[in-house]
XYZ file of C-alpha atoms in Angstrom:
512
model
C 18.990 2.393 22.949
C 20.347 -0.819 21.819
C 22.771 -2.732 24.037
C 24.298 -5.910 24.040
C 21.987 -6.522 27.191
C 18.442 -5.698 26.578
C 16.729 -4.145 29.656
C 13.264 -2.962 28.594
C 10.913 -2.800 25.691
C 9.312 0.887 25.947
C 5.940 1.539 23.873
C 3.752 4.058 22.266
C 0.472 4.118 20.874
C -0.072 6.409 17.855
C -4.375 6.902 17.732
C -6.646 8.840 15.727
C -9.893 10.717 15.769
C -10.779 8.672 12.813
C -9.370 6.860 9.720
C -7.357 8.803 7.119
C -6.016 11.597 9.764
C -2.253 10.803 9.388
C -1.602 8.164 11.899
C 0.958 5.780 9.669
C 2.742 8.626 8.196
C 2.769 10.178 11.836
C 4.144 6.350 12.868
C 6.422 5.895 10.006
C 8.064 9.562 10.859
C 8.549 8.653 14.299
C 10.488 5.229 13.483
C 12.753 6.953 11.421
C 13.484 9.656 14.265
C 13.871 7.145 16.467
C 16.224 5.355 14.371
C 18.476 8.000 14.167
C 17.873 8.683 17.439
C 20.072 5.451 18.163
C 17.134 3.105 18.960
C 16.568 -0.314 17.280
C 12.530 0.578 16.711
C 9.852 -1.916 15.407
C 6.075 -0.994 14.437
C 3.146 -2.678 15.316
C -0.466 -2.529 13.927
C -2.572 -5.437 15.217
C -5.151 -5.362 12.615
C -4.717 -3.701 9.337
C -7.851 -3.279 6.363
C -5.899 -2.798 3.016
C -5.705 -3.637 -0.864
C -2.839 -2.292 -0.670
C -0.106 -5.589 0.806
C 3.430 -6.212 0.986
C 5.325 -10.192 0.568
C 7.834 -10.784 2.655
C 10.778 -12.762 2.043
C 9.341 -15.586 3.772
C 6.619 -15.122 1.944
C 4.071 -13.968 4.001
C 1.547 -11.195 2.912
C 1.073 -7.859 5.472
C 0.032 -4.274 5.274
C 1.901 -1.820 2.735
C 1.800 1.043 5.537
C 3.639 -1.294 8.355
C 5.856 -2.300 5.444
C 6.451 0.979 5.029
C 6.921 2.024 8.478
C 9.735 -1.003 8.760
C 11.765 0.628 5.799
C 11.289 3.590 8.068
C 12.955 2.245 11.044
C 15.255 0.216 8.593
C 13.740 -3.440 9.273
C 13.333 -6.034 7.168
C 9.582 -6.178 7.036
C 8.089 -9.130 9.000
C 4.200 -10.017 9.241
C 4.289 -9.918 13.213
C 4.360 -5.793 12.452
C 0.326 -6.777 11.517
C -0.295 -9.976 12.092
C -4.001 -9.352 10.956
C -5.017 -7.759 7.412
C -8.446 -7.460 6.099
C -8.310 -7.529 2.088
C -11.928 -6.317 1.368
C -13.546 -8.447 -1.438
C -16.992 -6.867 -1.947
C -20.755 -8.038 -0.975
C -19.489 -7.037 3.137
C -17.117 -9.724 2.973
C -12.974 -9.684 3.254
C -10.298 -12.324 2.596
C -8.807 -12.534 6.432
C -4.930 -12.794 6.326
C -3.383 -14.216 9.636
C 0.376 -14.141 10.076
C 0.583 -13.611 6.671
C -1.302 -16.287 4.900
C -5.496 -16.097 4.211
C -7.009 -18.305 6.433
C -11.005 -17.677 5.803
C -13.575 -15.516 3.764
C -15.357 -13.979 6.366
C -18.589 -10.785 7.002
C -17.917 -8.281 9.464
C -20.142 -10.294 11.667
C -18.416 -13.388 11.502
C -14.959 -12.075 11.808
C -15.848 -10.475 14.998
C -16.927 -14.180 16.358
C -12.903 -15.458 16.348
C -12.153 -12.401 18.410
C -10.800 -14.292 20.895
C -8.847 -16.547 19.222
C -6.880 -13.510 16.892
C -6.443 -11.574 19.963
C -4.074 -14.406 20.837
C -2.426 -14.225 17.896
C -2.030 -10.529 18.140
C -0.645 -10.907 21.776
C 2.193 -13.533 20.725
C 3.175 -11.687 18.134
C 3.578 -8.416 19.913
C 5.702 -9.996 22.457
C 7.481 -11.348 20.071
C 8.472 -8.419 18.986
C 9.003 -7.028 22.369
C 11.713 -9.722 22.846
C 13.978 -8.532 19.774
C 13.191 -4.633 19.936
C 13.852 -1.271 22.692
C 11.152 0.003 21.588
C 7.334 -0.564 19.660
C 5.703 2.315 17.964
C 1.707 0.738 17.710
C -0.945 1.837 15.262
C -4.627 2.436 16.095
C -6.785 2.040 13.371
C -9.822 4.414 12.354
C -11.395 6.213 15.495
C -11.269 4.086 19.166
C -14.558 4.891 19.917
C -16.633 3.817 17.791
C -19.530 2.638 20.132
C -20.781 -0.028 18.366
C -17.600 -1.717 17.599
C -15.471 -1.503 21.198
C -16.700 -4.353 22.737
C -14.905 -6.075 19.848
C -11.750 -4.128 19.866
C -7.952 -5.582 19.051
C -6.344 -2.943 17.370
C -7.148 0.866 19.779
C -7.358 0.637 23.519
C -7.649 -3.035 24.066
C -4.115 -2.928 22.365
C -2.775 -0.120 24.088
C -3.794 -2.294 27.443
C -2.163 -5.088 26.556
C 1.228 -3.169 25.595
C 0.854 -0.730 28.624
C 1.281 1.899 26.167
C 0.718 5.565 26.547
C -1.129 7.115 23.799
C -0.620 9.710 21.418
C -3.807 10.763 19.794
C -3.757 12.152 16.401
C -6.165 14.515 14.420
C -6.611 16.043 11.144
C -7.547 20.090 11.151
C -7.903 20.050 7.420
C -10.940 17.898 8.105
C -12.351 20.655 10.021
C -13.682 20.607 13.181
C -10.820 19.838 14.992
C -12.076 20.869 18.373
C -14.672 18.606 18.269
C -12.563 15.623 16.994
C -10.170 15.655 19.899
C -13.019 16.558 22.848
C -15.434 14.413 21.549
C -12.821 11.491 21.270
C -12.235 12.162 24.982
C -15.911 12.644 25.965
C -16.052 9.092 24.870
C -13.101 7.281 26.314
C -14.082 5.210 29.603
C -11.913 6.997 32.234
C -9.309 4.262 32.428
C -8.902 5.129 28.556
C -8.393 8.694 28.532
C -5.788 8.386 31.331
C -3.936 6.562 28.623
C -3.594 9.213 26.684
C -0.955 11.669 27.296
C -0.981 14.292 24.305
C -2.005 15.292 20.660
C -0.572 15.678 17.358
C -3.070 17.975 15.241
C -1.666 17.459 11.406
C -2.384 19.152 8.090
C -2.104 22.445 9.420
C -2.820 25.083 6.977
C -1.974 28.854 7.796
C 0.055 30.935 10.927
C 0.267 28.677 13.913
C 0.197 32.126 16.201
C -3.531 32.485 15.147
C -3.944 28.762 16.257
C -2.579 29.204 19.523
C -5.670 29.975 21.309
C -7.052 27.255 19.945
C -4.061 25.070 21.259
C -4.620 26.968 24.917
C -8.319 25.728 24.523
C -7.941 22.134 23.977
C -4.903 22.484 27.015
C -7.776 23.634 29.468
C -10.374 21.430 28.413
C -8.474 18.113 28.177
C -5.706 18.609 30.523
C -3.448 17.546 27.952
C -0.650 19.113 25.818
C -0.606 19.538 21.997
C 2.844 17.804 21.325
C 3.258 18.858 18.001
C 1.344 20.407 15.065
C 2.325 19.413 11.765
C 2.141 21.704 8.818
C 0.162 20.543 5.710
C 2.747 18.985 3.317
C 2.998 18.337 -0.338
C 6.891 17.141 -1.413
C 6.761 14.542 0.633
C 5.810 11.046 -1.004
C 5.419 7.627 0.678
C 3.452 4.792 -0.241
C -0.217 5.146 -0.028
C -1.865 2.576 1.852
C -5.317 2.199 0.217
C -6.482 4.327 -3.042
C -8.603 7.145 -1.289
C -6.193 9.864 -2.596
C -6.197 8.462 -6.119
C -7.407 11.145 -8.628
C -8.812 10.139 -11.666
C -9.138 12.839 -15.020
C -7.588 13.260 -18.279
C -4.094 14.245 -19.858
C -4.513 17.937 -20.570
C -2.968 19.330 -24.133
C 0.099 20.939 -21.831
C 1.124 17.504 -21.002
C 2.285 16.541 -24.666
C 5.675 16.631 -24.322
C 5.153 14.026 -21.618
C 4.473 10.447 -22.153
C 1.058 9.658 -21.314
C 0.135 6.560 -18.824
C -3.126 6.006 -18.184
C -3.887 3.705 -15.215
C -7.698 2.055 -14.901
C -9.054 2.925 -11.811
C -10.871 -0.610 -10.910
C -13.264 -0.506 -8.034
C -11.062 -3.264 -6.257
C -8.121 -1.789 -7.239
C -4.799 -2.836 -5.002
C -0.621 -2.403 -5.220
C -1.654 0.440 -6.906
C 1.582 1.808 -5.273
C 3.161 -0.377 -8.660
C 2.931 2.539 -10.655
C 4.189 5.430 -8.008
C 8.027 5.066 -10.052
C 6.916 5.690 -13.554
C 4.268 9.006 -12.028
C 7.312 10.087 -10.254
C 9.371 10.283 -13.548
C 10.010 14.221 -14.805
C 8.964 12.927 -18.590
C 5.788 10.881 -17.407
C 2.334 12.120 -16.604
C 0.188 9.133 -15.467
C -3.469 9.473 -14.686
C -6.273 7.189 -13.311
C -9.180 6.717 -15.256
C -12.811 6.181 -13.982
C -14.857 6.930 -17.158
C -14.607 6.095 -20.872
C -14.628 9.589 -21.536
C -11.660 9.930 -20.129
C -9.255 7.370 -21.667
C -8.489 9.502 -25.098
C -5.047 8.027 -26.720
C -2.590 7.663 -23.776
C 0.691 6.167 -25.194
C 0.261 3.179 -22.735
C -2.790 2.064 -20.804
C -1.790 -0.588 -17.550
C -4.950 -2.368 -16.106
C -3.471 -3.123 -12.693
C -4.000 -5.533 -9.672
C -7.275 -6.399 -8.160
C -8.645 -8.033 -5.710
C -11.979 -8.797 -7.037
C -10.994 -9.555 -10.482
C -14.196 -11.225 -12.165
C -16.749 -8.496 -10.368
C -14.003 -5.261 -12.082
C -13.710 -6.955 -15.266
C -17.790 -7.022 -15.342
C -17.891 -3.237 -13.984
C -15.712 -2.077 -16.977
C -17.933 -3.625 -19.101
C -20.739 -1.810 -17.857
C -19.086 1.281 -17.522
C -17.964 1.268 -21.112
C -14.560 1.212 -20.180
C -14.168 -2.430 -21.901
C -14.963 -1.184 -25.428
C -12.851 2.152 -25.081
C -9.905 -0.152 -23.881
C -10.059 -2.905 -26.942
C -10.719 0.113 -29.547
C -7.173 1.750 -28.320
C -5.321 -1.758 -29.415
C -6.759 -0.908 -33.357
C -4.566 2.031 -32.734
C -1.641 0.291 -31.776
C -1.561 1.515 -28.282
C 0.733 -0.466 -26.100
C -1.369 -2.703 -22.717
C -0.098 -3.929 -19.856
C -2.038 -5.920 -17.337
C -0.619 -6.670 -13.722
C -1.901 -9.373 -11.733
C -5.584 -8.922 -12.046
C -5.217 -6.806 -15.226
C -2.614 -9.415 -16.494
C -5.884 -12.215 -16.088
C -8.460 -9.734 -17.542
C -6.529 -9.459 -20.580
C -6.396 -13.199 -21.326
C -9.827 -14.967 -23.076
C -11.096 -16.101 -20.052
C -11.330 -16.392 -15.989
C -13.164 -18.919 -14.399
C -13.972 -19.119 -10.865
C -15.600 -22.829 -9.965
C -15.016 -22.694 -6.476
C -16.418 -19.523 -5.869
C -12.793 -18.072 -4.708
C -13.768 -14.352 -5.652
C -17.022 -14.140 -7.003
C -20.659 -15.679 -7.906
C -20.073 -16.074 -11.151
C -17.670 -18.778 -12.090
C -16.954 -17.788 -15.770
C -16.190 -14.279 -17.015
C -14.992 -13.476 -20.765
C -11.618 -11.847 -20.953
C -10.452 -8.970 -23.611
C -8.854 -11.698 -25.142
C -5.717 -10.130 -26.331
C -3.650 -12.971 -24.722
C -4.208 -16.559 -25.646
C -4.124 -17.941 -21.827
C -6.905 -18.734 -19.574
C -6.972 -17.908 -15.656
C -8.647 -20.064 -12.961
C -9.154 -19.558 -9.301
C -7.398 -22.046 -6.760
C -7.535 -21.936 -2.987
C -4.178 -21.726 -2.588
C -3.028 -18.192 -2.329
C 0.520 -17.561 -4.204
C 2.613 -15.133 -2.050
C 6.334 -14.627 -3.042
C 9.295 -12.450 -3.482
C 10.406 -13.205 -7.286
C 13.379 -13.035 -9.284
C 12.938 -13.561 -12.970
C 14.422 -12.450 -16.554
C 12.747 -11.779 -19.973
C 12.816 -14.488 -22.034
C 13.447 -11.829 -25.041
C 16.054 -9.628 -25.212
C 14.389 -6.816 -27.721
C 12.784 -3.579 -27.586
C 12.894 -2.729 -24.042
C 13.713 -6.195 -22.484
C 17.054 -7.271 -21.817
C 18.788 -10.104 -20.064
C 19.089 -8.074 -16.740
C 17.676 -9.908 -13.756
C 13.912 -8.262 -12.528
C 12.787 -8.206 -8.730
C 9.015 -8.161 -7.639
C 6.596 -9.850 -6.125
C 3.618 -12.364 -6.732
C -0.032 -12.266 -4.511
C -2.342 -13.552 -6.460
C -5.189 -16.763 -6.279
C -5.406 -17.495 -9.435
C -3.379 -19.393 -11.964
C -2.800 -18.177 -15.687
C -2.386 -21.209 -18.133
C -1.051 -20.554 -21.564
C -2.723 -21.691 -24.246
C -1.173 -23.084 -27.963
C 0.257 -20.285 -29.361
C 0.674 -17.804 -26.146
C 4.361 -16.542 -25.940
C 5.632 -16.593 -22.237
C 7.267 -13.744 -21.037
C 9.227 -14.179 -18.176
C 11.652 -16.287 -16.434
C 11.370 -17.090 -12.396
C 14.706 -18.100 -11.342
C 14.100 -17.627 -8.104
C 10.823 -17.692 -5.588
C 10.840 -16.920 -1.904
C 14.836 -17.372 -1.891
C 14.601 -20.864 -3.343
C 15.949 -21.988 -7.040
C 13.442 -22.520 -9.633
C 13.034 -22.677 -13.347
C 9.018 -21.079 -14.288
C 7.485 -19.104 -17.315
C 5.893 -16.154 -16.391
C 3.352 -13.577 -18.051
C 2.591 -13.452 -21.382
C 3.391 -11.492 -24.297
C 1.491 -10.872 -28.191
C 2.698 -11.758 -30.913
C 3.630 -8.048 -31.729
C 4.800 -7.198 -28.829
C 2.609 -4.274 -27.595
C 0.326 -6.188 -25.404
C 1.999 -8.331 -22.174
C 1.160 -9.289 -18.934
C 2.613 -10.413 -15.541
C 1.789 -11.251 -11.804
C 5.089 -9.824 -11.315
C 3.888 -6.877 -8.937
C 6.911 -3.679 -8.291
C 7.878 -4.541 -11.885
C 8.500 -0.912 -12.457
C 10.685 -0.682 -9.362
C 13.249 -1.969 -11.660
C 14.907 1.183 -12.123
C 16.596 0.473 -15.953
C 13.656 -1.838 -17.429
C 11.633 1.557 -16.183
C 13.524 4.161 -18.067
C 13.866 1.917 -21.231
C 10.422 1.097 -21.582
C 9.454 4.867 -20.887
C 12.304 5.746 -23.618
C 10.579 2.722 -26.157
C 7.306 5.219 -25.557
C 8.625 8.488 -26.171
C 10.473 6.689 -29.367
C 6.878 6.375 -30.552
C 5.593 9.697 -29.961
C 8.300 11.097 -31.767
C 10.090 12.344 -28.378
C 14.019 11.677 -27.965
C 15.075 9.139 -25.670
C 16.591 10.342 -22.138
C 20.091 8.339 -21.924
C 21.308 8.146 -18.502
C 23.653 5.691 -16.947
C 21.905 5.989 -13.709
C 18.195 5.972 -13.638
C 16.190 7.685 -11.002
C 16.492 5.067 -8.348
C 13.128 4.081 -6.681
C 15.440 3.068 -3.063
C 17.527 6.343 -3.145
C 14.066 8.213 -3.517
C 12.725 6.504 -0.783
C 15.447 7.206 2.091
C 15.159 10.570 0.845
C 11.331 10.855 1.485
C 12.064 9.221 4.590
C 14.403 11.433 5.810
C 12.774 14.722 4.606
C 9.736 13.509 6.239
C 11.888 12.972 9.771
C 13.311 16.245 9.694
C 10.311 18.136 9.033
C 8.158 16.004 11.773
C 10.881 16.387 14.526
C 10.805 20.337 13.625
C 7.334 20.558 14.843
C 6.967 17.896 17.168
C 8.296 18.404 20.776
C 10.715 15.120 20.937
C 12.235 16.196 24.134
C 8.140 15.762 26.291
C 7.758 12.779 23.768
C 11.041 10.916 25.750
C 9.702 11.985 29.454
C 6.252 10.406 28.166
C 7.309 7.357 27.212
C 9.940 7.088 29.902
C 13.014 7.146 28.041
């Protein structure tokens, strides 16, 4: 608990029998617990894989989830919570992101020959941590024993060594086989390893834990070990995802025309898709993901979002059709919006000379902005401030938060109509044009990522929408707010976590 004289750091290691099983929402529930718990809590993944990335106010780029996790345990987010993120970029290669700024291009192979020189950056910035904080709550990634990959290992068991950290292994029984993923995990820990780990969590439970409870009594005889918790299979609680596994794609069914209609592109790199989670969480929205041409029909607004191989997606939609099904819709004066990598697509050209993101080094846009993009080596990571240079239809002189991650830089051409102001980058003045606009207003762009977070700008432009559809505008004075929602799903997800976790075996475990 935190003192004016800080004694001890105290650990835990949150594990799983493989990826997607719960282990940051499992982390993220446990910072918040501990925070009200009276504890000044910090999380920790060593090594994060994710399109999905967070800028910090120093600027430096890190996982959404730890990001996530921080807001949790009410932290300013800080890139020593994952000092190491793998953006995946296609042909087996991903952009490695060290302390918060890309450092290298790198294959799986290649990457696993500076093992020895992250792993020091992973220790100093754990004990870093441990210096300001009572206690770390550290993520595995994926499963820790995969055989082929342990000898390489900075982010399971070689991490839980270096933190002294008891483990906590977590596994999913909607998967099935749930048996088998918690034995077999422990048939394959060295024995040093498995006396590391002190319980389970078994999540996504479906059904009357009574009938379970043999099965509970049969992983206590064979392992030795309790079942600390078993968390019910939930569905009203929403954070942010960290990659787009869950992301559904399909159409707007007929029942859904009272609704306005936002149809996102699912790219193959797709990333901060987590942008659009305020305007699918409004009651008069229903936004969709689209795969197929088939399945674009006449949405009142079509977004092509963030990517991080933008030349290689803009090429896919093209084969896929999707390219021709997108320019068609601006004949019928359907409004676009492109973010980031969209924002470049929609422009008449990207060029790549240096190879940044792609083979090719020229790719023809949609050309429904005049501005061309180019690929530099210098990444652009920053917290913004800005304002609409216009203030009509749904813009106003009200000042706009997001953030920037991009490579590239968008130049306007004679003609293009700027959309933004930047004010304000990474907490210094500044005075920048931003994005880019038509002529009649109905296609724009931006690198302005969490543009939608703005919680006024969102209802007016969803109100400018149902205006066109014929729907009545929904006038309220105070918009849904995309921070109040948050500390409510944070809280909700703490209360229903601590109801079926045993908290008071989790203390004696860690030693608290």
């Amino acid at each position: 608990m935190t003192t004016d004289l800080k004694v001890k750091t105290y650990t835990l290691m949150i594990q799983g029998t493989g990826s997607h099983v719960g282990k940051s929402i499992i982390t993220a529930a446990l910072c918040r617990i501990f925070y009200e718990d009276g504890f000044n809590v910090c999380p920790f993944k060593a090594q994060n894989m994710s399109l999905n990335s967070f800028v910090t106010k120093d600027a430096g780029e890190m996982g959404r989830a730890q990001a996530v996790q921080a807001e949790a345990a009410k932290l300013e987010p800080s890139v020593d919570m994952n000092p190491i993120l793998l953006k995946p970029e296609g042909e087996n290669k991903s952009q490695v992101i060290v302390l918060g700024k890309p450092v290298a291009r790198l294959d799986s192979e290649k990457y696993y020959d500076h093992k020895t020189a992250l792993l020091k950056v992973v220790k100093e910035s754990f004990f870093r941590l441990k210096s300001k904080y009572d206690l770390i709550l550290i993520e595995g990634a994926g499963s820790p024993v995969e055989v082929n990959l342990k000898d390489k290992d900075i982010v399971n068991m070689k991490m839980a060594e270096i933190a002294d950290a008891p483990v906590f292994l977590v596994a999913d029984i909607d998967k099935g086989g749930v048996f088998a993923q918690i034995v077999g995990t422990m048939e394959l820990f060295t024995q040093r390893e498995r006396e590391r780990v002190k319980g389970f969590i078994i999540n996504k439970f479906r059904g009357d834990i009574n009938i379970f409870k043999p099965g509970i009594d049969f992983i206590k005889k064979r392992t030795k070990r309790e079942v600390l918790g078993v968390i019910p299979y939930f569905t009203h609680i929403f954070l942010d995802e960290e990659d787009s596994v869950g992301l559904k794609s399909g159409m707007n069914p007929l029942s859904k025309q009272d609704k306005v209609d936002i149809a996102v592109i699912k790219l193959p790199h797709i990333s901060n898709f987590t942008d659009f989670d305020p305007l699918a969480r409004e009651d008069d929205v229903f936004l969709h993901y689209i795969s197929r041409p088939e399945e674009l029909g006449t949405p009142d607004l079509v977004i092509i979002p963030g990517s991080k191989n933008t030349i290689y997606d803009l090429e896919y939609l093209k084969k896929d059709g999707l390219f021709p099904a997108i320019k068609h819709l601006v004949d019928q004066e359907i409004m676009i919006i492109g973010i980031c990598g969209g924002f470049q697509m929609l422009g008449k050209e990207i060029k790549d000379p240096l190879h940044i993101e792609s083979k090719s080094i020229f790719e023809e846009g949609f050309g429904l902005l005049n501005t061309v993009s180019t690929f530099e080596s210098i990444k652009a990571t920053h917290q913004v401030k800005a304002r609409a240079i216009r203030n009509e239809f749904y813009f106003s002189n009200e000042t706009l938060s997001g953030y920037e991650i991009h490579m590239g830089r968008t130049h306007l051409l004679d003609g293009a109509i700027p959309l933004f102001t930047i004010f304000e980058r990474s907490g210094e003045r500044i005075e920048l044009e931003e994005g880019a606009i038509s002529k009649d207003r109905r296609i724009w762009g931006t690198y302005m990522h969490g543009i939608f977070d703005n919680n006024s700008f969102r209802r007016r432009l969803i109100n400018y929408l149902r205006k066109k559809k014929n729907l009545n505008p929904i006038n309220t004075n105070i918009p849904y707010s995309v921070a109040e929602y948050k500390e409510k799903q944070y809280a909700k997800l703490a209360e229903l976590i601590r109801a079926n976790i045993d908290m008071k075996q989790i203390y004696s475990i860690i030693g608290i």
